[in-house]
Coordinates of C-alpha atoms in Angstrom, one line a residue:
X1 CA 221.4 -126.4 0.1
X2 CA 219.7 -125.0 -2.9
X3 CA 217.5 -127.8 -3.1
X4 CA 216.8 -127.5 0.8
X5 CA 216.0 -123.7 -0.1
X6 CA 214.0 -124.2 -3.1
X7 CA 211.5 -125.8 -0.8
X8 CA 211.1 -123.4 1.7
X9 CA 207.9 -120.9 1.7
X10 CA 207.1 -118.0 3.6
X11 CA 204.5 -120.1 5.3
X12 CA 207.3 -121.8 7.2
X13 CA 208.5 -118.4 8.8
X14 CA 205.2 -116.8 9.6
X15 CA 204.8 -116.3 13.7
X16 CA 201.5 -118.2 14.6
X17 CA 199.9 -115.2 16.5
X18 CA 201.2 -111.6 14.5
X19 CA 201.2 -114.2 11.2
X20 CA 204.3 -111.8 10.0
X21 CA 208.0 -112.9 9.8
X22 CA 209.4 -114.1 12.9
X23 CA 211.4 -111.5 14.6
X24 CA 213.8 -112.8 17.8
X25 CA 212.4 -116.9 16.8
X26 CA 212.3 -119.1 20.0
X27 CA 211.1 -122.3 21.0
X28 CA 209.1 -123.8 23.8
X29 CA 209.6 -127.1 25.9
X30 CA 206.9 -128.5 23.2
X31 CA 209.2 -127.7 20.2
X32 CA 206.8 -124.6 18.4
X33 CA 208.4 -121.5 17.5
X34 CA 207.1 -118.0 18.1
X35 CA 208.7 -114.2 18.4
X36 CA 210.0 -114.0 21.5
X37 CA 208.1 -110.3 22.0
X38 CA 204.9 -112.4 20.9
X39 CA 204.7 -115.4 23.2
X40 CA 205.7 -113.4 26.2
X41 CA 203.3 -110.9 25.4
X42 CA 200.5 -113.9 25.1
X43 CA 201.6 -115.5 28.5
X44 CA 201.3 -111.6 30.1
X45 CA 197.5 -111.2 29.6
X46 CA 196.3 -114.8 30.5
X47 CA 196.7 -116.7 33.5
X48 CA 196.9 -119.9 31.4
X49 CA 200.6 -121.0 30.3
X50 CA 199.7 -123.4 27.5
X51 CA 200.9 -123.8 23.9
X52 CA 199.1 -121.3 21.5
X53 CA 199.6 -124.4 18.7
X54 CA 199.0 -127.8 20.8
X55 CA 197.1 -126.1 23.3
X56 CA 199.9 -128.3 26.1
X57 CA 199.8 -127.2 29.4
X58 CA 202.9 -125.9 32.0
X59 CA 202.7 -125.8 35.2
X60 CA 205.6 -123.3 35.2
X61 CA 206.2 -120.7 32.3
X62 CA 208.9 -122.8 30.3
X63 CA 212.1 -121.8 29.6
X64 CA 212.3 -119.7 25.9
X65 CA 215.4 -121.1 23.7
X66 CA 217.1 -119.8 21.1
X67 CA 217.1 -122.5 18.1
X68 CA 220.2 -121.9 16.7
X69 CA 219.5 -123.2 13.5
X70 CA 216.4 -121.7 12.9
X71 CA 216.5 -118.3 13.2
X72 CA 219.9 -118.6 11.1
X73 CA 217.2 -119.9 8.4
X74 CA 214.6 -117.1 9.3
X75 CA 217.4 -114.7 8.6
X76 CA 218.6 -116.2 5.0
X77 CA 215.0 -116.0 4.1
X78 CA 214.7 -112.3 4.8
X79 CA 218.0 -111.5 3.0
X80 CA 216.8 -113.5 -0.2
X81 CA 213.2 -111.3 0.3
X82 CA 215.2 -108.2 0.7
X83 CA 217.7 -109.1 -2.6
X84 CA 214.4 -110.7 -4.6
X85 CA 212.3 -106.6 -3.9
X86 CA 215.6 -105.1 -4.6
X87 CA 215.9 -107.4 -7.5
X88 CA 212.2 -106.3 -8.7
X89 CA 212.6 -102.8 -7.5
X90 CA 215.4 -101.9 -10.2
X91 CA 213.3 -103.5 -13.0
X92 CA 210.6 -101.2 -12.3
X93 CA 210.2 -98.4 -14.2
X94 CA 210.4 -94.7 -13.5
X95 CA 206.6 -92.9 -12.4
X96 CA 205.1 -91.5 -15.7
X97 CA 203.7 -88.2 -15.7
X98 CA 200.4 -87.4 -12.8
X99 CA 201.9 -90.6 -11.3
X100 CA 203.3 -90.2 -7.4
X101 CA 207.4 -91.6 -7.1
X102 CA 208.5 -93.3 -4.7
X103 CA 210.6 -91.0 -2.1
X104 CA 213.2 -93.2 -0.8
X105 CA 214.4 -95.0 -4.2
X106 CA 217.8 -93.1 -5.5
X107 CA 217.9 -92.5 -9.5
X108 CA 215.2 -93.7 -11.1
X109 CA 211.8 -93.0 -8.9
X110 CA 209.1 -96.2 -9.7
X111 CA 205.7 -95.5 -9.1
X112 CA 204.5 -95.5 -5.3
X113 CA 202.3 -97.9 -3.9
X114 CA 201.3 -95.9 -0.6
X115 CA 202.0 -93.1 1.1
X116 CA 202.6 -93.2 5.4
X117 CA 200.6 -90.2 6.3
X118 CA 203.0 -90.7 9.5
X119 CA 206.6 -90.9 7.7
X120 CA 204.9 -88.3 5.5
X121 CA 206.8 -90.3 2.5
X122 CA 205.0 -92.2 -0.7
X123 CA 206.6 -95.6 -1.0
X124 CA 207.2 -97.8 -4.3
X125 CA 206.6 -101.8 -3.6
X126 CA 210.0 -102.6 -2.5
X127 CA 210.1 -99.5 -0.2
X128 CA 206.8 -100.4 1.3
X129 CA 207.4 -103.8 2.9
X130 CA 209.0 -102.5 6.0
X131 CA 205.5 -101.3 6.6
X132 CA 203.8 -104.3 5.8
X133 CA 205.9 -106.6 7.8
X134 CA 207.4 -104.6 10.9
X135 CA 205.0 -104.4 13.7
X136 CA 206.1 -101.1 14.4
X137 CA 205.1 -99.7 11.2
X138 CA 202.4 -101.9 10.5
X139 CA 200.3 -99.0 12.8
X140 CA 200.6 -96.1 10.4
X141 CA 197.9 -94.9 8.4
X142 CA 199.1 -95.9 4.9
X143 CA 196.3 -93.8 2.5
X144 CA 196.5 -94.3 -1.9
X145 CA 199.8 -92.4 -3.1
X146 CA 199.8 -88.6 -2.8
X147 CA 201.7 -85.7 -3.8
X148 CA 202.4 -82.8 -1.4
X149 CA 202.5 -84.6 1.6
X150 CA 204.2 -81.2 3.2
X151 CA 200.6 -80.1 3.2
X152 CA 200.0 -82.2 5.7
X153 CA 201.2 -80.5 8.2
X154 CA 200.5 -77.1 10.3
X155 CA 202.3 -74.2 9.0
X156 CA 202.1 -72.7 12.3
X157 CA 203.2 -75.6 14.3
X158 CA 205.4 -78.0 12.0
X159 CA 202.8 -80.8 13.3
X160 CA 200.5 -83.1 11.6
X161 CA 197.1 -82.2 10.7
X162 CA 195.3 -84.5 12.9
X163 CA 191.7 -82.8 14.2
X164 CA 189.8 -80.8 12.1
X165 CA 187.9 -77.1 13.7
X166 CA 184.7 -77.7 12.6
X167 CA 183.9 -73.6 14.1
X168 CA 186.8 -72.3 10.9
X169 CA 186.0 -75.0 8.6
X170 CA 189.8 -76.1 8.7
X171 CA 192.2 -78.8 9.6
X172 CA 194.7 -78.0 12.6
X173 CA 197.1 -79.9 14.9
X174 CA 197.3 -81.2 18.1
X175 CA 198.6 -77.7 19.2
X176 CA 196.2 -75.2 17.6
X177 CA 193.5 -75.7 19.9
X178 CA 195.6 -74.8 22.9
X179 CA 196.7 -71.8 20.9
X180 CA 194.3 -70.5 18.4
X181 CA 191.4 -71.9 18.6
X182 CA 190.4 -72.8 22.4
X183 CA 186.5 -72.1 22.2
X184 CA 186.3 -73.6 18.8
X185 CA 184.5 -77.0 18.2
X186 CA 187.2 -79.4 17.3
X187 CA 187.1 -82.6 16.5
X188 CA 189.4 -85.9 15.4
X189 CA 190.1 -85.5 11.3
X190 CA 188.2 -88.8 11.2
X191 CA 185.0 -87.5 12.5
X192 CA 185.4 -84.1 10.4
X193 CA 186.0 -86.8 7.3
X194 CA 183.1 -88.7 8.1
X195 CA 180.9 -85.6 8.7
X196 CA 181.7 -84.0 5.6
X197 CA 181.6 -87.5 3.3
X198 CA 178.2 -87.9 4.5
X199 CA 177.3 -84.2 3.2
X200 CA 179.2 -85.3 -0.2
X201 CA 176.7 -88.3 -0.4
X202 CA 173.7 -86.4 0.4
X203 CA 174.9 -84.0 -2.6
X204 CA 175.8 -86.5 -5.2
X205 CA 172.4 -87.9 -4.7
X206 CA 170.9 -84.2 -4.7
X207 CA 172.5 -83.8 -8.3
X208 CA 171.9 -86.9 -9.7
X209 CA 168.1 -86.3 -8.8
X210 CA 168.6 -83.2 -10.5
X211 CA 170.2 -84.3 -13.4
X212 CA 167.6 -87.1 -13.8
X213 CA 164.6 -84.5 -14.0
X214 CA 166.7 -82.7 -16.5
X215 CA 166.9 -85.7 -18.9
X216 CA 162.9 -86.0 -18.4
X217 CA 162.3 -82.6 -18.9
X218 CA 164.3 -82.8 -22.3
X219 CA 162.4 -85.8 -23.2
X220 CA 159.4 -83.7 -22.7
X221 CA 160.0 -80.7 -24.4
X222 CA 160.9 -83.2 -27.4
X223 CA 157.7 -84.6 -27.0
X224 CA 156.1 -81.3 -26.9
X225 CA 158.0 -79.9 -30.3
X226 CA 156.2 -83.4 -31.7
X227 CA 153.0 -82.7 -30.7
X228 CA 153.9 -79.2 -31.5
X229 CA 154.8 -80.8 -35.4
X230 CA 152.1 -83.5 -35.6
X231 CA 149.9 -80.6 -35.0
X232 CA 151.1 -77.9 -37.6
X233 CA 151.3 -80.4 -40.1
X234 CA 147.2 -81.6 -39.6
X235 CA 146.9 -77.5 -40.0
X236 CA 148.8 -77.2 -42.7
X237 CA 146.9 -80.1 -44.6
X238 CA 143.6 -78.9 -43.5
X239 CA 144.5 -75.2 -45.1
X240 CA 145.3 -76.7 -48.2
X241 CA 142.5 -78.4 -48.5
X242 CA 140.6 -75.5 -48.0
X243 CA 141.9 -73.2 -50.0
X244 CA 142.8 -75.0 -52.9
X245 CA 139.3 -75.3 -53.9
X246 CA 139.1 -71.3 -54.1
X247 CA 141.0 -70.3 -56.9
X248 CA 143.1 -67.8 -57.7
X249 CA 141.5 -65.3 -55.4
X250 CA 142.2 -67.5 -52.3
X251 CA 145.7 -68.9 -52.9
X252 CA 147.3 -65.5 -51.1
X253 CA 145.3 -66.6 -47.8
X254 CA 146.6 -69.6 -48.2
X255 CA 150.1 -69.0 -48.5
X256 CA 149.5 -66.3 -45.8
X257 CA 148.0 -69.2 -43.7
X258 CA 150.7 -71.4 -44.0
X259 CA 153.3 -69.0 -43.5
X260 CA 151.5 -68.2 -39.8
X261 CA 151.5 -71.5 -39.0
X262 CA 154.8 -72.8 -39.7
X263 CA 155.9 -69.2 -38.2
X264 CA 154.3 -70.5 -35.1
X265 CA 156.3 -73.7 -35.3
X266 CA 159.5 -72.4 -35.5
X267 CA 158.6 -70.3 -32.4
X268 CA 158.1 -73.0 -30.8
X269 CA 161.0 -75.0 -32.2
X270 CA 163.4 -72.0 -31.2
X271 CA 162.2 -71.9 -27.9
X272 CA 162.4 -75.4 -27.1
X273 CA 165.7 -75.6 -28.5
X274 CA 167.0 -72.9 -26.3
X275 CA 165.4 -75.0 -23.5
X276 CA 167.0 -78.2 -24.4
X277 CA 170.1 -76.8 -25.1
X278 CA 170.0 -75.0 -21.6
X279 CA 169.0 -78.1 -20.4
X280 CA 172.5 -80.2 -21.9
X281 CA 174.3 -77.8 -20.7
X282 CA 173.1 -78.1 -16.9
X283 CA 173.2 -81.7 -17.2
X284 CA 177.1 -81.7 -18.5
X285 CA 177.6 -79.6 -16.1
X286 CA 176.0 -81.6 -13.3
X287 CA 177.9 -85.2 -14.6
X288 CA 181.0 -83.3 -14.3
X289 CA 179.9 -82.5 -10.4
X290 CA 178.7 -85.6 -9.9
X291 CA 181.9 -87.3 -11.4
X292 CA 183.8 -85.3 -8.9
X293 CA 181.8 -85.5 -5.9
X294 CA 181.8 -89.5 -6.4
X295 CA 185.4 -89.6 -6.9
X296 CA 185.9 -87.3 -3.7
X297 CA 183.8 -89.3 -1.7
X298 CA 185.1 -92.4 -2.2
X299 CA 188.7 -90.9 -1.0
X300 CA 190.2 -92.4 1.6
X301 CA 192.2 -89.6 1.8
X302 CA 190.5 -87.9 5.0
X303 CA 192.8 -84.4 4.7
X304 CA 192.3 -84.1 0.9
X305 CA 188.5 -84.4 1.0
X306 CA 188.0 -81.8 3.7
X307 CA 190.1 -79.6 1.7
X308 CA 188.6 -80.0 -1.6
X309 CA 185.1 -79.8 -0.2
X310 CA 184.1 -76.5 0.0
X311 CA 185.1 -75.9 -3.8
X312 CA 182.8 -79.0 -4.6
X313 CA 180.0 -77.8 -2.2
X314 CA 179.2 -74.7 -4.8
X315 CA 176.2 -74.6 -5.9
X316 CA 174.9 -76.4 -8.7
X317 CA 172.9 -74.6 -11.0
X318 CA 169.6 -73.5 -9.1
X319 CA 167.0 -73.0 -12.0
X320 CA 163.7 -74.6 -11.1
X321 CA 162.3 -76.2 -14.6
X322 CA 159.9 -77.5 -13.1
X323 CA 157.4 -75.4 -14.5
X324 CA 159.3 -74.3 -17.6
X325 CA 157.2 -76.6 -20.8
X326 CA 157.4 -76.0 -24.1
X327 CA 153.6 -75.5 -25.5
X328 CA 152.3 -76.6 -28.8
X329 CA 151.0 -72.9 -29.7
X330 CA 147.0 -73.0 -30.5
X331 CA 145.6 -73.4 -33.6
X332 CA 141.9 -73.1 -32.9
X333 CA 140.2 -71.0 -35.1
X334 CA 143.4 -70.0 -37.4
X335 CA 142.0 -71.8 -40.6
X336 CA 138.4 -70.7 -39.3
X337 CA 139.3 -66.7 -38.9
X338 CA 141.2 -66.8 -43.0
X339 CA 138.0 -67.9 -44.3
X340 CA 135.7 -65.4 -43.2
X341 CA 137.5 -63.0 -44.8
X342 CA 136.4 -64.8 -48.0
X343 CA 133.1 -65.1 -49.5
X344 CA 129.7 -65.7 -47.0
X345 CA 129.4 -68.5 -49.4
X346 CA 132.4 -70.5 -48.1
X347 CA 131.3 -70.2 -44.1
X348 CA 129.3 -73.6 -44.6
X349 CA 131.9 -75.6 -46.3
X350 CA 134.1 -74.3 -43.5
X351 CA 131.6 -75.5 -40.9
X352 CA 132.0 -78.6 -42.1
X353 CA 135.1 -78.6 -42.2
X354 CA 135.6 -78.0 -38.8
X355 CA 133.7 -81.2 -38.1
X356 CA 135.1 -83.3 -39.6
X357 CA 138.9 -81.9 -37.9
X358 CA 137.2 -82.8 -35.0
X359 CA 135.6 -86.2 -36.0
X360 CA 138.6 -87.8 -36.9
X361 CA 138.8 -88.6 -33.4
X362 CA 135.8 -90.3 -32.9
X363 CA 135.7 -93.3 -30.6
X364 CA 133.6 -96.1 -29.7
X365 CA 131.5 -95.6 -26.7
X366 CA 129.4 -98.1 -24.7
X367 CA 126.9 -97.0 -21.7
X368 CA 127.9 -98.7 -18.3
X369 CA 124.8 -100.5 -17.1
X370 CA 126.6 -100.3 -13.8
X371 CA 126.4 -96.8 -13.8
X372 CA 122.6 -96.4 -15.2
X373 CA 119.7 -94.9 -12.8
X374 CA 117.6 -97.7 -12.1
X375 CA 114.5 -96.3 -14.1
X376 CA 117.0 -96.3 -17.4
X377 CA 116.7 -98.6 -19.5
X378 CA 120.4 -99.4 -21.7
X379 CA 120.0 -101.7 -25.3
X380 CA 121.7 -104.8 -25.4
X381 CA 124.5 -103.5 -27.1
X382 CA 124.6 -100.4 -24.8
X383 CA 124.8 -97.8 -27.3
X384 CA 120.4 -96.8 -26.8
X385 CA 118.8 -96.0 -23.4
X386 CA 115.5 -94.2 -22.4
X387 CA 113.7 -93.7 -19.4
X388 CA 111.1 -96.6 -18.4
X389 CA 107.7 -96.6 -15.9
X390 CA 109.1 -98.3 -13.2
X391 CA 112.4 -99.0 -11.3
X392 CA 114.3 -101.5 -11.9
X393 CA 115.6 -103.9 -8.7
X394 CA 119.3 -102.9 -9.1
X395 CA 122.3 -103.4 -6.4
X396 CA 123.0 -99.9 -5.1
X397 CA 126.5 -100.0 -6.0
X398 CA 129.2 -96.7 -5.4
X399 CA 129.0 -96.0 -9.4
X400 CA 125.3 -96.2 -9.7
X401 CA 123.5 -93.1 -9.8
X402 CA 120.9 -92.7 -7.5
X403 CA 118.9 -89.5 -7.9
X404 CA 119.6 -88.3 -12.1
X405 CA 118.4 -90.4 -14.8
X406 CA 121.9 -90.8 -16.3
X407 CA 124.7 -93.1 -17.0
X408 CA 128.5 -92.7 -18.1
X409 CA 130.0 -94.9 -20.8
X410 CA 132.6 -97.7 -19.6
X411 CA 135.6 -96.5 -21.1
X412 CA 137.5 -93.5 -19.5
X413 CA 139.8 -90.8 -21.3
X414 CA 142.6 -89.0 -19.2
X415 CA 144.4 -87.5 -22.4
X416 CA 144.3 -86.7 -25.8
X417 CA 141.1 -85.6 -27.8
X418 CA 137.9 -87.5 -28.4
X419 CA 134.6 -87.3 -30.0
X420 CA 131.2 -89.0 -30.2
X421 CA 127.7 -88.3 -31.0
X422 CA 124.3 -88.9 -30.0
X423 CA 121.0 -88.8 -31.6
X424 CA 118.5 -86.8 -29.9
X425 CA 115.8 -86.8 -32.5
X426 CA 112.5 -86.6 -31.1
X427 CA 113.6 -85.7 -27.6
X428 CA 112.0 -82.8 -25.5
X429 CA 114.4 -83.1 -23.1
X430 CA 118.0 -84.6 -23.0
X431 CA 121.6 -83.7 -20.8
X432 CA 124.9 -84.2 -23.3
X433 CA 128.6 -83.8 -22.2
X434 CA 131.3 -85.2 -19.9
X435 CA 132.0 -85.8 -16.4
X436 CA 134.7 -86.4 -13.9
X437 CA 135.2 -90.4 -12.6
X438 CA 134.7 -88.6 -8.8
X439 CA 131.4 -86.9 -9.5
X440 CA 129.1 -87.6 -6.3
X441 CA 126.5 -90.2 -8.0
X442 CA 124.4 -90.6 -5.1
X443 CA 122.9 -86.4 -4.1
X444 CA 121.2 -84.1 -6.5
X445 CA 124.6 -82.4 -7.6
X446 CA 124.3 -79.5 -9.8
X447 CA 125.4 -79.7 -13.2
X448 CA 128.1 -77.5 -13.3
X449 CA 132.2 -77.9 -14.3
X450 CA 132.6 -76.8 -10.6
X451 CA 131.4 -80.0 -9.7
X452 CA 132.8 -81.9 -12.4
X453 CA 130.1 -81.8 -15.4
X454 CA 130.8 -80.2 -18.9
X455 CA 127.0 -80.5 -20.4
X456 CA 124.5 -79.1 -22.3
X457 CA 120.7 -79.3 -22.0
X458 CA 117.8 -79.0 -23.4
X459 CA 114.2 -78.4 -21.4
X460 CA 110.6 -77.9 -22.8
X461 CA 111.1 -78.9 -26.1
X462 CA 112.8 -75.2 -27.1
X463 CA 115.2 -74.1 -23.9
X464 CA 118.9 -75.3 -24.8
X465 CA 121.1 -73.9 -22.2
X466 CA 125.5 -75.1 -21.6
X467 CA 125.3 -75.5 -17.9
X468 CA 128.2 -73.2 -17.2
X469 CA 127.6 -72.4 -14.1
X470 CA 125.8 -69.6 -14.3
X471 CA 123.8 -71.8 -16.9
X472 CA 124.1 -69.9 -20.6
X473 CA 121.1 -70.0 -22.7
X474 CA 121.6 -71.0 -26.3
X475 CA 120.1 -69.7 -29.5
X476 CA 120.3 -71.9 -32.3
X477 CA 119.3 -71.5 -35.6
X478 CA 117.5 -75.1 -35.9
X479 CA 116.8 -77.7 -33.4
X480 CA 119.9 -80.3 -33.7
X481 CA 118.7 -83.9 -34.5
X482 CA 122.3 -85.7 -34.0
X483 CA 124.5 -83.4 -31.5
X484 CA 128.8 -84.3 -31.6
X485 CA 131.0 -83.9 -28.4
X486 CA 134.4 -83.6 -28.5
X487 CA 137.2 -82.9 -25.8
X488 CA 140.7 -81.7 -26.7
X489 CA 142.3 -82.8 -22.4
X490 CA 145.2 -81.2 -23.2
X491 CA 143.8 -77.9 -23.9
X492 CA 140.9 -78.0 -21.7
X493 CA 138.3 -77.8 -24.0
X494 CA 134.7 -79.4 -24.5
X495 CA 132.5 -78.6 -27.8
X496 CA 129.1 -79.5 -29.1
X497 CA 128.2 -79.5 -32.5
X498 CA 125.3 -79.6 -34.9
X499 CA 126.4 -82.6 -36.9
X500 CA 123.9 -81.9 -39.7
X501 CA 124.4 -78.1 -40.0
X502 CA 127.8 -78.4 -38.9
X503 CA 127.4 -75.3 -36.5
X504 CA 129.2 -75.5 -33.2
X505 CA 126.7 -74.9 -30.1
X506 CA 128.9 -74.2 -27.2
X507 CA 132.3 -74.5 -26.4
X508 CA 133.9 -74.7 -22.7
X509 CA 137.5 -73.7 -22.7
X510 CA 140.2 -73.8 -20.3
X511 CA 138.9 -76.5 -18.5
X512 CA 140.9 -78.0 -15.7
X513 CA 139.8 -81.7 -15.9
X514 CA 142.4 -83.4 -13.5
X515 CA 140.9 -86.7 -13.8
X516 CA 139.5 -89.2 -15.9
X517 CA 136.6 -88.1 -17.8
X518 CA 133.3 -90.2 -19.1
X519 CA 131.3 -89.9 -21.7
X520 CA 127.8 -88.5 -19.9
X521 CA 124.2 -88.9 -20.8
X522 CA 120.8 -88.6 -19.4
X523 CA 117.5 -89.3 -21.4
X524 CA 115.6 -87.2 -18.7
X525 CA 112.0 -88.5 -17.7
X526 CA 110.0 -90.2 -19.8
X527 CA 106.9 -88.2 -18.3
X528 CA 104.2 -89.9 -19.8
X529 CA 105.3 -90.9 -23.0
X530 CA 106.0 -87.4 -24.3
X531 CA 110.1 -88.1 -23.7
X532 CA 110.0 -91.5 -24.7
X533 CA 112.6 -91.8 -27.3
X534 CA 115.9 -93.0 -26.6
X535 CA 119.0 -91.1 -26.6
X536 CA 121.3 -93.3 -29.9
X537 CA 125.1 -93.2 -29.4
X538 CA 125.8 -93.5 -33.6
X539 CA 128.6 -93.7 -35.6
X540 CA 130.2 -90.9 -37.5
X541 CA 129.2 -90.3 -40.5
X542 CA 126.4 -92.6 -40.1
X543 CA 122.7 -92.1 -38.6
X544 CA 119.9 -93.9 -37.6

């Protein structure tokens, strides 16, 4: 007999069509066994009376035996399941602390498995299997153990909490809507669940976004205290240099300097750190949400998420950093303003100083033939063009100009600062500056930032004038032979400069570029001969 049961598997005692235990066994004329509840219930709702195994046919619904021997083997095999979860049940050990017990076991409560939202119980594994294996039971909602399963039910009413009034905001029973809450919009907990889970979605996805632009915005501010650094630190060494070579007399300025702008730079380092430290604590406070709001969502328990959801649906915190930034503070002018106070002597070493701040971001420019009016002509190398006799038979492409003599240079700048320079020696008329990539390039535009250009000019030999729109005419002290532009994007700001007196000509500031910008020159006509010289792109420190 033991050898007989040692071979024996649940497989063997599994009804074909509820695949559970067998419950009453039979056996038809073919020799297959079913529950007697199932294969009646088969035969009810066809008009077919064949085997569900062989598929054989009768004429007549057979005859259901009882075989004797098998169901006395069906029922051993439940008592040894029953004894083997008993068995297991009293090795378990008792539900630690936060951990759900099972309600039915006596003494020592396991850990539940499930609780029966109908039976309103939490079951261990042992307890559960009536559950699993009676078709009766197999229809309640079975849900991840819970505690207060009393909670479950109306107050009011001693009923289950089974539709949810989505007028209060509140789970009822099947009675409250008779009662309380007849004009109210009720609806089956399910649909309240799903209604609400969907909203939980939508807001874990809401604070992840907003946690995400939090994180950028820290990275940015970071950034910005950098740049805010980088830049402080290129002051700093500038004012040293400066001052050191003044002696005794100077070396108060100096420290005075310094202390300004590292005063600066803690201003801004205090600011952005109350920033990013607002900033950690909205996202901490946002990973907790969203840790919560994930774990809720994924519930399965549809009565606990409707009841937690309002106290996760407060609002998350609702500052707008979007246009919160953390500044590098200004330092134009700060070494230039200490100076003057010094000796008149000192004002040209400080011009010159000021250039060469500025030069240090020079950068390699090449004309764009594509770009060049057809009566310019551009040097092999592209860094020379003048104005020739005739026009040239050029396709009329979009970046060509068509009525200016100009061209920009190839490469494009959309950040940063840069500089270059051009010799205009022997010129009696010239344009110098930058303009936007979407400049119209094919009507007489105006030169003017409202339409995208940052230039100076000069006209008759004598007339310099930044086209400012009004234009502003310009008195200089000499007429510049090599003239430097340089463009700080960041700050908005274009400047000319004198590169052998080191005076600056004109300055545009606070500039909204909003594009890329190109380097922009125009040799003007070459009427007659008298403008015939070409405009020289040259390196710094270096002229022709």
């Amino acid at each position: 007999m033991s050898a007989a049961r040692s071979l024996r598997s649940e497989d063997q005692f599994l009804c074909s069509i509820c695949l559970d235990v067998f419950t009453d066994p039979v056996s038809t004329s073919c020799g297959h066994n079913f529950c007697k509840h199932c294969i009646t219930q088969h035969w009810d709702t066809t008009d077919l009376c064949k085997c569900p195994l062989c598929k054989e046919m009768f004429h007549t619904r057979p005859q259901l035996k009882i075989n004797t021997l098998f169901s006395e083997m069906v029922a051993e095999f439940r008592h040894e399941a029953q004894q083997k979860a008993s068995s297991s049940s009293s090795e378990q050990q008792a539900a630690k602390p936060g951990e759900v017990p099972c309600d039915v076991c006596i003494g020592t409560k396991p850990k539940a498995l499930k609780s029966c939202l109908v039976c309103l119980l939490s079951y261990c594994d042992s307890h559960l299997e009536p559950h699993l294996t009676m078709s009766g039971l197999k229809r309640h909602q079975l849900i991840h153990p819970v505690d207060n399963l009393e909670d479950r039910t109306c107050r009011k009413h001693d009923k289950n909490l089974e539709l949810f009034c989505k007028t209060d905001q509140t789970c009822v029973c099947l009675i409250c809507p008779v009662l309380d809450h007849k004009t109210h919009d009720v609806v089956p907990l399910k649909e309240g669940y799903e209604g609400k889970k969907a909203e939980l979605e939508k807001t874990e996805e809401e604070i992840e976004q907003m946690i995400q632009k939090r994180r950028l915005k820290i990275e940015e501010m970071k950034e910005s205290v950098k740049m805010s650094k980088d830049a402080a630190d290129r002051e700093k060494a500038e004012g040293v240099q400066v001052f050191t070579a003044l002696k005794e007399s100077v070396e108060r300025g100096l420290d005075q300097l310094i202390k300004d702008i590292e005063d600066k730079q803690k201003t801004t380092e205090k600011q952005a750190e109350g920033f990013i430290k607002h900033l950690k604590q909205e996202v901490s406070e946002l990973m907790k949400r969203s840790s919560e709001v994930k774990q809720l969502s994924r519930s399965e328990d549809h009565l606990h998420l409707l009841q937690s959801f309002s106290s996760l649906k407060a609002a998350p915190p609702t500052k707008d950093w979007t246009e919160i930034s953390v500044r590098p503070p200004s330092y134009e002018g700060t070494v230039v303003r200490a100076v003057t106070q010094l000796e008149e002597t000192l004002s040209k070493d400080m011009k010159k100083a000021q250039l060469k701040r500025v030069q240090q971001y020079a950068v390699d420019v090449t004309l764009d033939p594509d770009t060049a009016h057809p009566y310019l002509i551009l040097s092999d190398d592209g860094k020379q063009v003048h104005c020739g006799d005739v026009r040239n038979n050029l396709p009329d492409n979009p970046e060509r100009f068509s009525t200016c003599p100009c061209v920009l240079g190839i490469k494009s700048f959309s950040s940063d600062r840069f500089y270059f320079q051009v010799q205009v020696k022997g010129k009696t008329e010239w344009d110098l500056g930058v303009a936007r990539e979407s400049i119209d390039r094919k009507e007489d535009i105006p030169l003017t930032p409202q339409d995208g250009y940052w230039t100076i000019w000069l006209r008759d030999g004598n007339e310099y004038k930044a086209l400012a729109g009004p234009s502003v005419r310009l008195s200089l002290g000499s007429r510049p032979e090599m003239v430097g532009v340089f463009v700080d994007y960041e700050r908005g700001l274009v400047s000319f400069h004198d590169v052998d007196t080191a005076a600056l000509i004109y300055s545009f500031t606070g500039c909204s570029f909003n594009d890329k910008l190109y380097p922009y020159i125009s040799p003007s006509l070459n009427y007659g001969g008298k403008n015939s010289a070409p405009l020289i792109i040259c390196p710094v420190n270096q002229t022709v």
